[in-house]
Coordinates of C-alpha atoms in Angstrom, one line a residue:
Chain A
X1 CA 29.1 43.4 23.2
X2 CA 30.2 46.5 21.5
X3 CA 33.1 46.8 23.8
X4 CA 35.0 44.2 21.7
X5 CA 35.2 46.4 18.7
X6 CA 36.0 49.7 20.4
X7 CA 39.7 50.5 20.6
X8 CA 40.7 49.2 23.9
X9 CA 42.6 51.2 26.5
X10 CA 45.3 48.9 27.5
X11 CA 46.1 50.3 30.8
X12 CA 44.2 53.0 32.6
X13 CA 45.0 56.1 30.6
X14 CA 46.1 59.2 32.3
X15 CA 43.9 62.2 32.0
X16 CA 43.9 63.3 28.4
X17 CA 46.4 66.1 28.4
X18 CA 47.9 67.3 25.1
X19 CA 49.7 64.1 24.3
X20 CA 51.5 63.3 21.1
X21 CA 49.3 61.1 18.9
X22 CA 51.9 58.4 18.5
X23 CA 51.5 57.3 22.1
X24 CA 47.9 56.3 21.4
X25 CA 47.5 52.6 21.1
X26 CA 51.1 51.7 21.0
X27 CA 50.7 48.2 22.2
X28 CA 48.3 47.4 19.4
X29 CA 50.6 49.2 17.0
X30 CA 53.6 47.1 18.2
X31 CA 51.6 43.9 17.9
X32 CA 50.7 44.8 14.3
X33 CA 54.3 45.4 13.5
X34 CA 55.3 42.1 15.1
X35 CA 52.6 40.4 13.1
X36 CA 53.7 42.0 9.9
X37 CA 57.2 40.6 10.5
X38 CA 55.9 37.0 10.8
X39 CA 55.9 35.9 7.1
X40 CA 53.5 32.9 7.6
X41 CA 51.0 35.0 9.5
X42 CA 51.1 37.7 6.9
X43 CA 50.6 35.1 4.2
X44 CA 47.7 33.7 6.1
X45 CA 46.1 37.1 6.5
X46 CA 46.6 37.9 2.8
X47 CA 45.3 34.6 1.5
X48 CA 42.2 34.9 3.8
X49 CA 41.5 38.3 2.5
X50 CA 41.8 37.0 -1.1
X51 CA 39.5 34.1 -0.4
X52 CA 36.9 36.2 1.4
X53 CA 36.8 38.8 -1.3
X54 CA 36.6 36.2 -4.0
X55 CA 33.7 34.5 -2.2
X56 CA 31.9 37.7 -1.7
X57 CA 32.5 39.3 -5.1
X58 CA 33.4 36.5 -7.4
X59 CA 30.0 35.1 -8.1
X60 CA 28.8 38.6 -9.2
X61 CA 31.4 38.7 -11.9
X62 CA 30.9 35.2 -13.2
X63 CA 28.8 34.5 -16.3
X64 CA 27.5 31.3 -14.7
X65 CA 24.8 31.0 -12.1
X66 CA 25.3 28.8 -9.1
X67 CA 22.4 26.6 -10.0
X68 CA 22.8 26.9 -13.8
X69 CA 23.0 23.4 -15.2
X70 CA 24.4 22.4 -18.6
X71 CA 23.4 18.8 -18.9
X72 CA 24.9 18.6 -22.5
X73 CA 28.2 19.5 -21.1
X74 CA 28.2 17.3 -18.0
X75 CA 31.3 17.0 -16.0
X76 CA 34.1 18.6 -17.9
X77 CA 37.8 19.1 -16.9
X78 CA 39.1 22.6 -16.2
X79 CA 39.1 24.7 -19.4
X80 CA 39.1 28.3 -20.6
X81 CA 35.4 28.6 -20.2
X82 CA 35.2 26.8 -16.9
X83 CA 38.4 27.5 -15.0
X84 CA 37.9 24.8 -12.5
X85 CA 35.8 22.5 -14.6
X86 CA 32.1 21.5 -14.1
X87 CA 30.3 18.9 -12.1
X88 CA 28.2 16.1 -13.4
X89 CA 25.2 18.4 -13.9
X90 CA 27.4 20.8 -15.9
X91 CA 27.5 23.4 -13.1
X92 CA 30.5 25.7 -13.0
X93 CA 32.7 24.4 -10.1
X94 CA 34.4 27.8 -9.5
X95 CA 31.1 29.5 -8.9
X96 CA 29.9 26.7 -6.7
X97 CA 33.1 26.8 -4.8
X98 CA 32.8 30.5 -4.1
X99 CA 29.1 30.2 -3.1
X100 CA 30.0 27.3 -0.9
X101 CA 32.8 29.4 0.6
X102 CA 30.2 32.0 1.6
X103 CA 28.3 29.4 3.6
X104 CA 31.4 27.8 5.1
X105 CA 32.8 31.2 6.2
X106 CA 29.4 32.4 7.5
X107 CA 29.0 29.2 9.5
X108 CA 32.6 29.6 10.8
X109 CA 32.0 33.2 11.9
X110 CA 28.5 32.9 13.2
X111 CA 29.1 29.8 15.2
X112 CA 32.4 31.2 16.6
X113 CA 30.4 34.3 17.6
X114 CA 27.9 32.2 19.5
X115 CA 30.8 30.4 21.2
X116 CA 32.6 33.7 21.9
X117 CA 29.5 35.3 23.4
X118 CA 28.6 32.4 25.7
X119 CA 32.2 31.7 26.7
X120 CA 33.1 35.3 27.5
X121 CA 30.0 36.1 29.5
X122 CA 30.2 32.7 31.3
X123 CA 33.9 33.0 32.1
X124 CA 33.7 36.6 33.1
X125 CA 30.9 36.0 35.5
X126 CA 32.6 33.0 37.0
X127 CA 35.9 34.7 37.3
X128 CA 34.5 38.0 38.6
X129 CA 32.2 36.7 41.3
X130 CA 34.4 33.8 42.3
X131 CA 33.6 31.7 45.4
X132 CA 30.9 29.1 45.4
X133 CA 29.3 30.4 42.1
X134 CA 32.6 30.1 40.4
X135 CA 33.2 26.6 41.7
X136 CA 29.7 25.5 40.6
X137 CA 30.1 27.1 37.2
X138 CA 33.5 25.7 36.5
X139 CA 32.6 22.3 37.8
X140 CA 29.8 22.2 35.2
X141 CA 32.3 23.2 32.5
X142 CA 34.5 20.3 33.6
X143 CA 31.6 17.9 33.4
X144 CA 30.6 19.2 30.0
X145 CA 34.2 18.8 28.8
X146 CA 34.0 15.1 29.5
X147 CA 30.9 14.6 27.4
X148 CA 31.0 13.3 23.9
X149 CA 29.9 16.5 22.2
X150 CA 30.6 15.8 18.6
X151 CA 28.2 12.8 19.1
X152 CA 25.6 15.1 20.5
X153 CA 26.0 17.5 17.5
X154 CA 25.5 14.6 15.2
X155 CA 22.4 13.4 17.1
X156 CA 20.9 16.9 17.1
X157 CA 21.4 17.3 13.4
X158 CA 20.0 13.9 12.6
X159 CA 17.0 14.1 14.9
X160 CA 16.0 17.7 14.5
X161 CA 16.4 18.1 10.8
X162 CA 19.3 19.6 9.1
X163 CA 18.6 23.2 9.8
X164 CA 21.4 25.7 9.3
X165 CA 20.5 27.8 12.3
X166 CA 20.5 24.7 14.5
X167 CA 24.0 24.0 13.0
X168 CA 25.3 27.4 14.3
X169 CA 23.8 26.9 17.7
X170 CA 24.9 23.3 18.1
X171 CA 28.5 24.0 17.0
X172 CA 28.7 27.2 19.1
X173 CA 27.4 25.4 22.1
X174 CA 30.2 22.9 21.8
X175 CA 33.0 25.4 21.3
X176 CA 32.4 27.9 24.1
X177 CA 33.9 25.8 26.9
X178 CA 37.6 26.5 26.3
X179 CA 36.8 30.2 25.8
X180 CA 35.0 30.2 29.2
X181 CA 38.1 28.7 30.9
X182 CA 40.5 31.2 29.3
X183 CA 38.4 34.2 30.1
X184 CA 37.8 33.1 33.7
X185 CA 41.5 32.8 34.4
X186 CA 42.2 36.1 32.8
X187 CA 39.5 37.8 34.8
X188 CA 40.7 36.3 38.0
X189 CA 44.2 37.8 37.5
X190 CA 43.0 41.2 36.3
X191 CA 40.5 41.8 38.9
X192 CA 43.2 41.8 41.6
X193 CA 45.0 44.7 39.9
X194 CA 45.1 48.1 41.4
X195 CA 43.2 49.9 38.6
X196 CA 40.2 47.7 39.2
X197 CA 40.4 48.6 42.9
X198 CA 40.5 52.2 41.8
X199 CA 37.5 51.8 39.6
X200 CA 35.6 50.1 42.5
X201 CA 36.5 52.9 44.9
X202 CA 35.1 55.3 42.4
X203 CA 31.8 53.6 42.9
X204 CA 31.4 52.0 39.5
X205 CA 28.9 49.2 39.1
X206 CA 29.9 45.6 38.6
X207 CA 28.7 45.6 35.0
X208 CA 30.7 48.6 34.1
X209 CA 33.8 47.2 35.7
X210 CA 33.4 43.9 33.9
X211 CA 32.6 45.3 30.5
X212 CA 34.6 48.6 30.5
X213 CA 37.6 47.8 32.5
X214 CA 38.2 44.1 32.6
X215 CA 37.1 42.9 29.2
X216 CA 39.2 45.4 27.2
X217 CA 42.3 44.2 29.0
X218 CA 41.9 40.7 27.9
X219 CA 41.2 41.4 24.2
X220 CA 44.5 39.8 23.3
X221 CA 43.8 36.2 24.5
X222 CA 40.2 36.5 23.3
X223 CA 41.3 37.6 19.8
X224 CA 43.9 34.8 19.6
X225 CA 41.6 32.1 20.8
X226 CA 38.7 33.3 18.5
X227 CA 41.0 33.1 15.5
X228 CA 41.9 29.6 16.5
X229 CA 38.3 28.7 17.1
X230 CA 37.1 29.6 13.6
X231 CA 39.1 26.8 11.8
X232 CA 37.8 24.3 14.4
X233 CA 34.3 25.4 13.8
X234 CA 34.6 25.2 10.0
X235 CA 36.1 21.8 10.3
X236 CA 33.2 20.6 12.4
X237 CA 30.7 22.0 9.9
X238 CA 32.6 20.3 7.0
X239 CA 32.8 17.1 9.0
X240 CA 29.0 17.1 9.5
X241 CA 28.3 18.1 5.8
X242 CA 30.7 15.3 4.7
X243 CA 28.6 12.8 6.6
X244 CA 25.5 14.3 5.0
X245 CA 24.3 15.9 8.2
X246 CA 25.3 19.5 7.8
X247 CA 24.4 22.0 5.1
X248 CA 21.9 20.5 2.7
X249 CA 21.5 20.8 -1.1
X250 CA 20.7 22.9 -3.0
X251 CA 22.8 25.0 -0.6
X252 CA 26.4 24.0 -0.6
X253 CA 29.4 24.5 1.5
X254 CA 32.9 23.3 1.2
X255 CA 32.1 20.2 3.1
X256 CA 29.3 19.4 0.8
X257 CA 31.5 19.9 -2.3
X258 CA 34.2 17.7 -0.8
X259 CA 31.6 15.0 -0.1
X260 CA 30.4 15.2 -3.7
X261 CA 33.9 15.3 -5.0
X262 CA 34.9 12.3 -3.0
X263 CA 32.0 10.3 -4.4
X264 CA 33.0 11.1 -8.0
X265 CA 36.8 11.4 -7.7
X266 CA 37.6 8.3 -9.7
X267 CA 36.3 9.8 -12.9
X268 CA 36.4 13.5 -12.2
X269 CA 39.2 14.1 -9.7
X270 CA 39.1 17.9 -10.0
X271 CA 35.7 17.9 -8.2
X272 CA 37.6 16.7 -5.1
X273 CA 41.0 18.4 -5.6
X274 CA 39.9 22.0 -5.9
X275 CA 37.4 22.2 -3.0
X276 CA 39.8 20.2 -0.8
X277 CA 42.7 22.5 -1.6
X278 CA 40.7 25.7 -1.0
X279 CA 39.3 24.5 2.2
X280 CA 42.6 23.3 3.5
X281 CA 44.3 26.5 2.5
X282 CA 41.7 28.5 4.4
X283 CA 42.2 26.4 7.6
X284 CA 46.0 26.6 7.1
X285 CA 45.8 30.4 6.9
X286 CA 43.6 30.8 9.9
X287 CA 45.9 28.6 12.0
X288 CA 49.0 30.5 10.9
X289 CA 47.3 33.8 11.6
X290 CA 46.2 32.6 15.0
X291 CA 49.7 31.4 15.8
X292 CA 51.1 34.7 14.6
X293 CA 48.7 36.7 16.7
X294 CA 49.5 34.7 19.7
X295 CA 53.2 35.6 19.3
X296 CA 52.4 39.2 18.4
X297 CA 50.1 39.8 21.3
X298 CA 52.4 37.8 23.5
X299 CA 49.6 35.5 24.8
X300 CA 50.8 32.7 26.9
X301 CA 48.5 29.8 26.4
X302 CA 48.2 27.3 29.1
X303 CA 46.4 24.7 27.1
X304 CA 48.3 24.3 24.0
Chain B
X1 CA 45.6 11.5 45.6
X2 CA 42.9 9.0 46.6
X3 CA 40.5 11.9 47.3
X4 CA 41.3 13.4 43.9
X5 CA 40.6 10.1 42.2
X6 CA 37.3 9.6 44.1
X7 CA 36.0 13.1 43.3
X8 CA 36.9 12.8 39.7
X9 CA 35.3 9.4 39.5
X10 CA 32.0 10.7 41.1
X11 CA 32.1 13.6 38.7
X12 CA 32.4 11.2 35.7
X13 CA 29.5 9.2 37.0
X14 CA 27.3 12.3 37.3
X15 CA 28.3 13.3 33.8
X16 CA 27.5 9.9 32.5
X17 CA 24.1 10.0 34.1
X18 CA 23.4 13.4 32.5
X19 CA 24.5 12.0 29.1
X20 CA 22.2 9.1 29.3
X21 CA 19.2 11.1 30.5
X22 CA 19.8 13.9 27.9
X23 CA 20.2 11.4 25.1
X24 CA 17.2 9.4 26.2
X25 CA 14.8 12.3 26.1
X26 CA 16.3 13.9 23.1
X27 CA 15.8 10.8 21.0
X28 CA 12.2 10.5 22.3
X29 CA 11.1 14.0 21.7
X30 CA 11.7 14.1 18.0
X31 CA 9.0 13.7 15.5
X32 CA 8.9 10.3 13.9
X33 CA 9.3 7.0 15.6
X34 CA 11.3 3.9 14.4
X35 CA 8.4 2.4 12.7
X36 CA 7.1 5.4 10.8
X37 CA 9.1 4.6 7.8
X38 CA 7.5 1.2 7.2
X39 CA 4.5 2.0 5.1
X40 CA 2.7 -1.2 5.3
X41 CA 2.2 -1.0 9.1
X42 CA -1.5 -0.9 10.1
X43 CA -2.4 0.9 13.3
X44 CA -3.0 -2.4 15.0
X45 CA 0.4 -3.8 14.1
X46 CA 2.0 -0.5 15.1
X47 CA 0.2 -0.8 18.5
X48 CA 1.5 -4.3 18.9
X49 CA 5.0 -3.3 17.9
X50 CA 5.0 -0.5 20.4
X51 CA 3.6 -2.7 23.1
X52 CA 6.2 -5.3 22.3
X53 CA 9.0 -2.8 22.8
X54 CA 7.3 -1.1 25.7
X55 CA 6.8 2.2 23.8
X56 CA 3.2 2.5 24.8
X57 CA 4.0 3.1 28.5
X58 CA 4.4 6.6 29.8
X59 CA 7.7 8.2 29.1
X60 CA 8.8 8.3 32.7
X61 CA 8.1 4.7 33.0
X62 CA 10.1 3.9 29.9
X63 CA 13.0 5.9 31.3
X64 CA 13.1 4.0 34.6
X65 CA 12.8 0.7 32.7
X66 CA 15.7 1.6 30.6
X67 CA 17.8 2.7 33.6
X68 CA 16.9 -0.6 35.3
X69 CA 18.0 -2.8 32.4
X70 CA 21.0 -0.7 31.9
X71 CA 22.1 -1.3 35.4
X72 CA 22.1 -5.0 34.5
X73 CA 24.2 -4.3 31.5
X74 CA 21.3 -4.9 29.1
X75 CA 21.0 -2.3 26.3
X76 CA 17.7 -3.7 25.0
X77 CA 16.6 -5.0 21.6
X78 CA 17.4 -3.2 18.4
X79 CA 14.3 -1.6 16.7
X80 CA 15.6 -2.0 13.2
X81 CA 17.3 -5.3 13.2
X82 CA 14.7 -7.8 14.4
X83 CA 15.9 -10.5 16.8
X84 CA 19.1 -8.7 17.5
X85 CA 20.0 -7.0 20.7
X86 CA 22.1 -3.8 20.9
X87 CA 24.6 -5.7 23.0
X88 CA 25.1 -8.2 20.1
X89 CA 25.5 -5.5 17.5
X90 CA 28.0 -3.6 19.7
X91 CA 30.1 -6.7 20.4
X92 CA 30.0 -7.4 16.7
X93 CA 31.2 -4.0 15.5
X94 CA 33.4 -2.7 18.3
X95 CA 36.4 -5.0 17.7
X96 CA 36.8 -3.5 14.2
X97 CA 36.7 0.1 15.4
X98 CA 39.0 -0.8 18.3
X99 CA 41.5 -2.3 15.9
X100 CA 41.4 0.7 13.6
X101 CA 41.7 3.0 16.6
X102 CA 44.6 1.4 18.3
X103 CA 46.7 1.2 15.1
X104 CA 45.9 4.8 14.4
X105 CA 46.8 5.8 17.9
X106 CA 50.1 4.0 17.6
X107 CA 50.9 5.7 14.3
X108 CA 49.9 9.1 15.9
X109 CA 52.1 8.6 19.0
X110 CA 55.2 7.3 17.2
X111 CA 55.1 9.8 14.4
X112 CA 54.0 12.7 16.6
X113 CA 56.5 12.3 19.5
X114 CA 59.3 11.3 17.1
X115 CA 58.9 14.3 14.9
X116 CA 58.2 16.7 17.8
X117 CA 61.4 15.5 19.6
X118 CA 63.5 15.9 16.4
X119 CA 62.1 19.3 15.9
X120 CA 62.9 20.4 19.4
X121 CA 66.5 19.1 19.6
X122 CA 67.3 20.4 16.1
X123 CA 65.6 23.7 16.8
X124 CA 65.6 26.2 13.9
X125 CA 67.3 23.9 11.5
X126 CA 65.8 22.4 8.3
X127 CA 64.8 19.3 10.4
X128 CA 62.7 21.6 12.6
X129 CA 61.1 23.4 9.7
X130 CA 60.1 20.2 7.9
X131 CA 58.7 18.6 11.1
X132 CA 56.9 21.8 12.1
X133 CA 55.4 22.3 8.6
X134 CA 54.2 18.7 8.8
X135 CA 52.5 19.6 12.1
X136 CA 50.7 22.6 10.6
X137 CA 49.7 20.9 7.4
X138 CA 48.5 17.9 9.3
X139 CA 46.3 20.1 11.5
X140 CA 44.9 22.0 8.6
X141 CA 44.1 19.3 6.1
X142 CA 41.0 17.4 7.3
X143 CA 40.8 13.6 7.2
X144 CA 38.0 13.7 4.8
X145 CA 40.3 15.5 2.3
X146 CA 43.4 13.5 3.0
X147 CA 41.6 10.2 3.0
X148 CA 39.9 10.4 -0.5
X149 CA 43.1 12.0 -1.9
X150 CA 45.3 9.1 -0.7
X151 CA 42.7 6.6 -2.0
X152 CA 42.8 8.4 -5.4
X153 CA 46.6 8.4 -5.5
X154 CA 47.6 5.1 -3.8
X155 CA 44.6 2.9 -4.4
X156 CA 43.1 4.0 -7.7
X157 CA 46.1 5.3 -9.7
X158 CA 48.9 3.2 -8.3
X159 CA 46.8 0.2 -7.3
X160 CA 48.8 -0.5 -4.1
X161 CA 45.8 -0.9 -1.9
X162 CA 42.1 -1.6 -2.1
X163 CA 40.1 1.6 -2.3
X164 CA 37.7 0.3 0.4
X165 CA 36.9 -2.8 2.5
X166 CA 38.2 -4.4 5.6
X167 CA 39.6 -7.9 4.8
X168 CA 43.4 -8.4 4.7
X169 CA 46.1 -6.6 6.7
X170 CA 46.8 -4.3 3.7
X171 CA 43.3 -2.8 4.2
X172 CA 44.4 -1.5 7.5
X173 CA 47.2 0.7 6.1
X174 CA 45.3 3.6 4.5
X175 CA 42.6 4.1 7.1
X176 CA 45.1 3.9 10.0
X177 CA 47.5 6.2 8.3
X178 CA 44.9 8.9 7.6
X179 CA 43.5 8.8 11.1
X180 CA 47.0 8.5 12.6
X181 CA 48.5 11.5 10.8
X182 CA 45.6 13.7 11.8
X183 CA 46.5 13.2 15.4
X184 CA 50.3 12.9 14.9
X185 CA 50.2 16.6 13.8
X186 CA 49.0 18.2 17.1
X187 CA 51.0 15.7 19.1
X188 CA 54.2 16.7 17.3
X189 CA 53.5 20.4 18.0
X190 CA 52.8 19.7 21.7
X191 CA 55.9 17.6 22.0
X192 CA 58.1 20.2 20.5
X193 CA 56.6 23.0 22.6
X194 CA 56.8 20.9 25.8
X195 CA 60.4 19.8 25.2
X196 CA 61.6 23.3 24.4
X197 CA 60.3 24.6 27.6
X198 CA 61.9 21.8 29.6
X199 CA 65.2 21.8 27.8
X200 CA 65.9 25.3 29.1
X201 CA 65.6 24.3 32.7
X202 CA 68.3 23.9 35.3
X203 CA 67.9 20.2 35.8
X204 CA 68.7 19.5 32.2
X205 CA 71.9 21.5 32.5
X206 CA 72.7 19.5 35.6
X207 CA 72.1 16.3 33.7
X208 CA 74.4 17.5 30.9
X209 CA 77.0 18.6 33.4
X210 CA 77.0 15.2 34.9
X211 CA 78.1 14.0 31.5
X212 CA 74.9 12.2 30.5
X213 CA 74.7 11.6 26.7
X214 CA 72.4 13.8 24.7
X215 CA 70.2 10.8 24.0
X216 CA 69.9 10.0 27.7
X217 CA 69.2 13.7 28.5
X218 CA 66.4 13.8 26.1
X219 CA 64.8 10.4 26.7
X220 CA 65.3 10.0 30.4
X221 CA 65.1 13.6 31.7
X222 CA 63.5 16.0 29.2
X223 CA 60.7 13.8 27.7
X224 CA 59.2 13.0 31.1
X225 CA 58.2 16.6 31.7
X226 CA 58.1 17.6 28.1
X227 CA 55.4 15.1 27.4
X228 CA 52.9 16.5 29.9
X229 CA 51.0 18.5 27.4
X230 CA 50.8 15.4 25.2
X231 CA 49.4 13.4 28.0
X232 CA 46.7 15.9 28.6
X233 CA 45.9 15.9 24.9
X234 CA 45.5 12.2 24.8
X235 CA 42.0 12.2 26.3
X236 CA 40.6 14.4 23.7
X237 CA 42.8 12.7 21.0
X238 CA 41.5 9.3 21.7
X239 CA 38.0 10.6 21.8
X240 CA 38.7 12.3 18.5
X241 CA 40.1 9.1 17.0
X242 CA 36.9 7.4 18.1
X243 CA 34.6 10.0 16.6
X244 CA 37.0 10.6 13.6
X245 CA 36.3 7.0 12.8
X246 CA 32.8 8.0 11.6
X247 CA 34.4 9.7 8.6
X248 CA 37.1 7.1 8.1
X249 CA 34.7 4.2 8.4
X250 CA 32.4 5.9 5.9
X251 CA 35.2 6.6 3.4
X252 CA 36.7 3.2 3.5
X253 CA 33.5 1.3 4.1
X254 CA 34.7 -0.3 7.3
X255 CA 32.0 -2.2 9.3
X256 CA 32.8 -0.6 12.6
X257 CA 30.7 1.0 15.3
X258 CA 31.2 4.6 14.0
X259 CA 29.3 3.8 10.8
X260 CA 26.7 1.9 12.7
X261 CA 26.1 4.9 15.0
X262 CA 25.5 7.3 12.1
X263 CA 23.2 4.7 10.4
X264 CA 21.3 4.1 13.6
X265 CA 20.7 7.8 14.1
X266 CA 19.3 8.0 10.6
X267 CA 17.1 5.0 11.2
X268 CA 15.8 6.3 14.5
X269 CA 16.8 3.0 16.1
X270 CA 16.4 4.5 19.6
X271 CA 18.0 1.7 21.6
X272 CA 21.0 1.4 19.3
X273 CA 21.6 5.1 19.3
X274 CA 21.4 5.2 23.1
X275 CA 23.6 2.2 23.4
X276 CA 26.3 3.6 21.2
X277 CA 26.2 7.0 22.8
X278 CA 26.6 5.4 26.2
X279 CA 29.4 3.3 24.9
X280 CA 31.2 6.4 23.6
X281 CA 30.5 8.4 26.8
X282 CA 31.9 5.7 29.0
X283 CA 35.0 5.3 26.9
X284 CA 35.7 9.0 26.7
X285 CA 35.1 9.6 30.4
X286 CA 37.2 6.6 31.4
X287 CA 40.0 8.0 29.2
X288 CA 39.7 11.5 30.6
X289 CA 39.8 10.1 34.1
X290 CA 42.9 8.0 33.2
X291 CA 44.5 11.1 31.7
X292 CA 43.8 13.2 34.8
X293 CA 45.3 10.6 37.1
X294 CA 48.3 10.1 34.9
X295 CA 48.8 13.8 34.9
X296 CA 48.5 14.1 38.6
X297 CA 51.0 11.3 39.0
X298 CA 53.5 12.9 36.6
X299 CA 53.1 16.4 38.1
X300 CA 52.2 16.9 41.7
X301 CA 51.4 20.6 40.9
X302 CA 48.3 19.5 39.0
X303 CA 47.0 17.5 42.0
X304 CA 47.5 20.4 44.4
X305 CA 45.9 22.9 42.1
X306 CA 42.4 21.3 42.3

C-alpha cells in the first residue's frame, strides 16, 4: 500500500520536459490553500497536532509516572503540583490523560488502517472487475450493512477476552463497509476514462493499473473518508471501554478515564470533566478537519 | 416495486439466518460455559445441568434444535435465571427500552429537522451558525460524556432530576434528552444539506413564482425531497438509538434490554445472548427494509438504480 503515501499524479503527466516547478502538484497545493482558508479546519489541524505532540512527548517531561500512586494524597483538585488534579489513588491525571491519549489515538489510527486496507482492496476489486463478481461482492456488503455490528463487537470483546489486538480487528472489520462502497463507485467511474484505456493498450497488467493509475486518482475521497472514520473508530473504542469491554486496566484510554471519572464525578468532578473535554475536543477537531478536507478536495459525498 | 421489496425481504432473511448462525457458534466456541462460575458444582451436577439444557448433545444437533424451537418462536430457557425463559425476560425488559427509544427518537426528529430547516432557510446568518455548531458539537461529544455531565449539573448540583432510576415521568427526561441530542445533531446536518440542495432547484422557484408563501414552499415542496438523506439515515439512527441505549441504560441504571444484553454476555447466558442478538437483528433489518421501501417510494430513481 505504499502507493497511498507517494505523491500522486493527478492526471497522466506529460513527458517530463523542462517544466517550471510550480506546475508540480498544483491540485494538492490548491487544496492546501483552500484548507488553510477554512478557519475551523485549520483550528482542527492545529489542535490535533498539539494533542498528538502532548501525548507523545508530555509524559517524558512530567515528574510523575503513569502508575505512580500517592495514597496519602488521594484524589486532589487541580493544583500547581498536579495541573489537572489526581485520582483516588493519587495518580497524576494529566499524565494518565496523555498516556490514555496514546492508546486512544493508536486504536483510532490502527483500526482505521485496518478498515482502510480492507475497504480499498475490496472496493477496488469489485469496481474494477465488475460484472457478476461485483454483484456478489456488493450484495455481501449490503447484507453485512444490515447486521447489528456494534452488538457483534461487544460479543467478541466479551467472549474472547478483552484483547487490544482483537479490538483493532473487530473495529476495523466493522468500519470498512462504507469505504468499500466509496472506492468501488470511484473505480467504476475512473476505469472508463481514456488514460486507463491508454494504460491498458500499453499492455500494463491489472495490478499495475489498479494500484498505479486508478488508486492515486481517488486519493481525495479516500483521505476525506479516512479522516472522518478515525473519530468514529475512537468513539467505538471509548464506547466499549466505557462499558468495561475495551481497553483494560492497568492500561488506560480516554474511554477508560471517562468511565472512571463518571463513577466518581459526584465527589471529584475533575476526573470526568478533563478527560471528557479532551476526548470531545479531539473528535471535534477530526470532524472539522474531515469536513474542511472534503470542501478543499472538492469531494462530493453521496452518503452524507 | 413489488420485486424490489421481495428481493430486499429475501436478502434480510438471509442476513438474519447468517446472524443467528454466526452468533450461535461464536457463543459456543468460547472457553468457559455458563456453569463454570458456580464453584460448588460437582461433575455429576454439571452433567445433569448440561443434560437438562441439552448441552451434552453434539453441537450440530443443538444448532438444529435451536433453529427448530426458534421457528416456533421459543427462545429457550435462560441459563442464569432459573425457571425463567428468554421470552419472559425479553417481554419484561423490552417495553422499558422501547419507551426510552421512542421518546429519544421523537426528540431527535423534532430537534434535528427543526434546527436543520432553520439553518437552511436562514443560511449564513447567526441562526445558521448556532444551529450548525450545535450539529458539530452534538456529533463530537459522545453520550457517555454528555450523560454524566448533565447528571452532574442538573441532577446532583441543581437537584432537578434523580441521578438514576426509572420510576416517574421526570426520570425519562435526562436519558431521552441525552440519547435524542446525539441523533438530533446528524439529523440537523443532513436536513440542512438536503434542503439547501433542493431549495436551488427550479420547482422551488416555480412554487415561489406561483405566490406560495415561504412557509408553504418549505414545508410542502422542499422538505419532501430535502428529507431524503434523513430518511436513509433513520435506519442506522434507530439502530444506533437501540445500541446507544446500552450506555444510557448503564449510566441511568434503567432496567431495559440493553443493560440485560451486556450482563447476559458477561454471564455467558447463551440463550439470553442469542435471544437478544436475534431481537436486535430482526429490529434493525426490519427498519432498514422499511427505510429502503420508504426511500424508493419517495424517489423513483432509487428504485430504478437497483
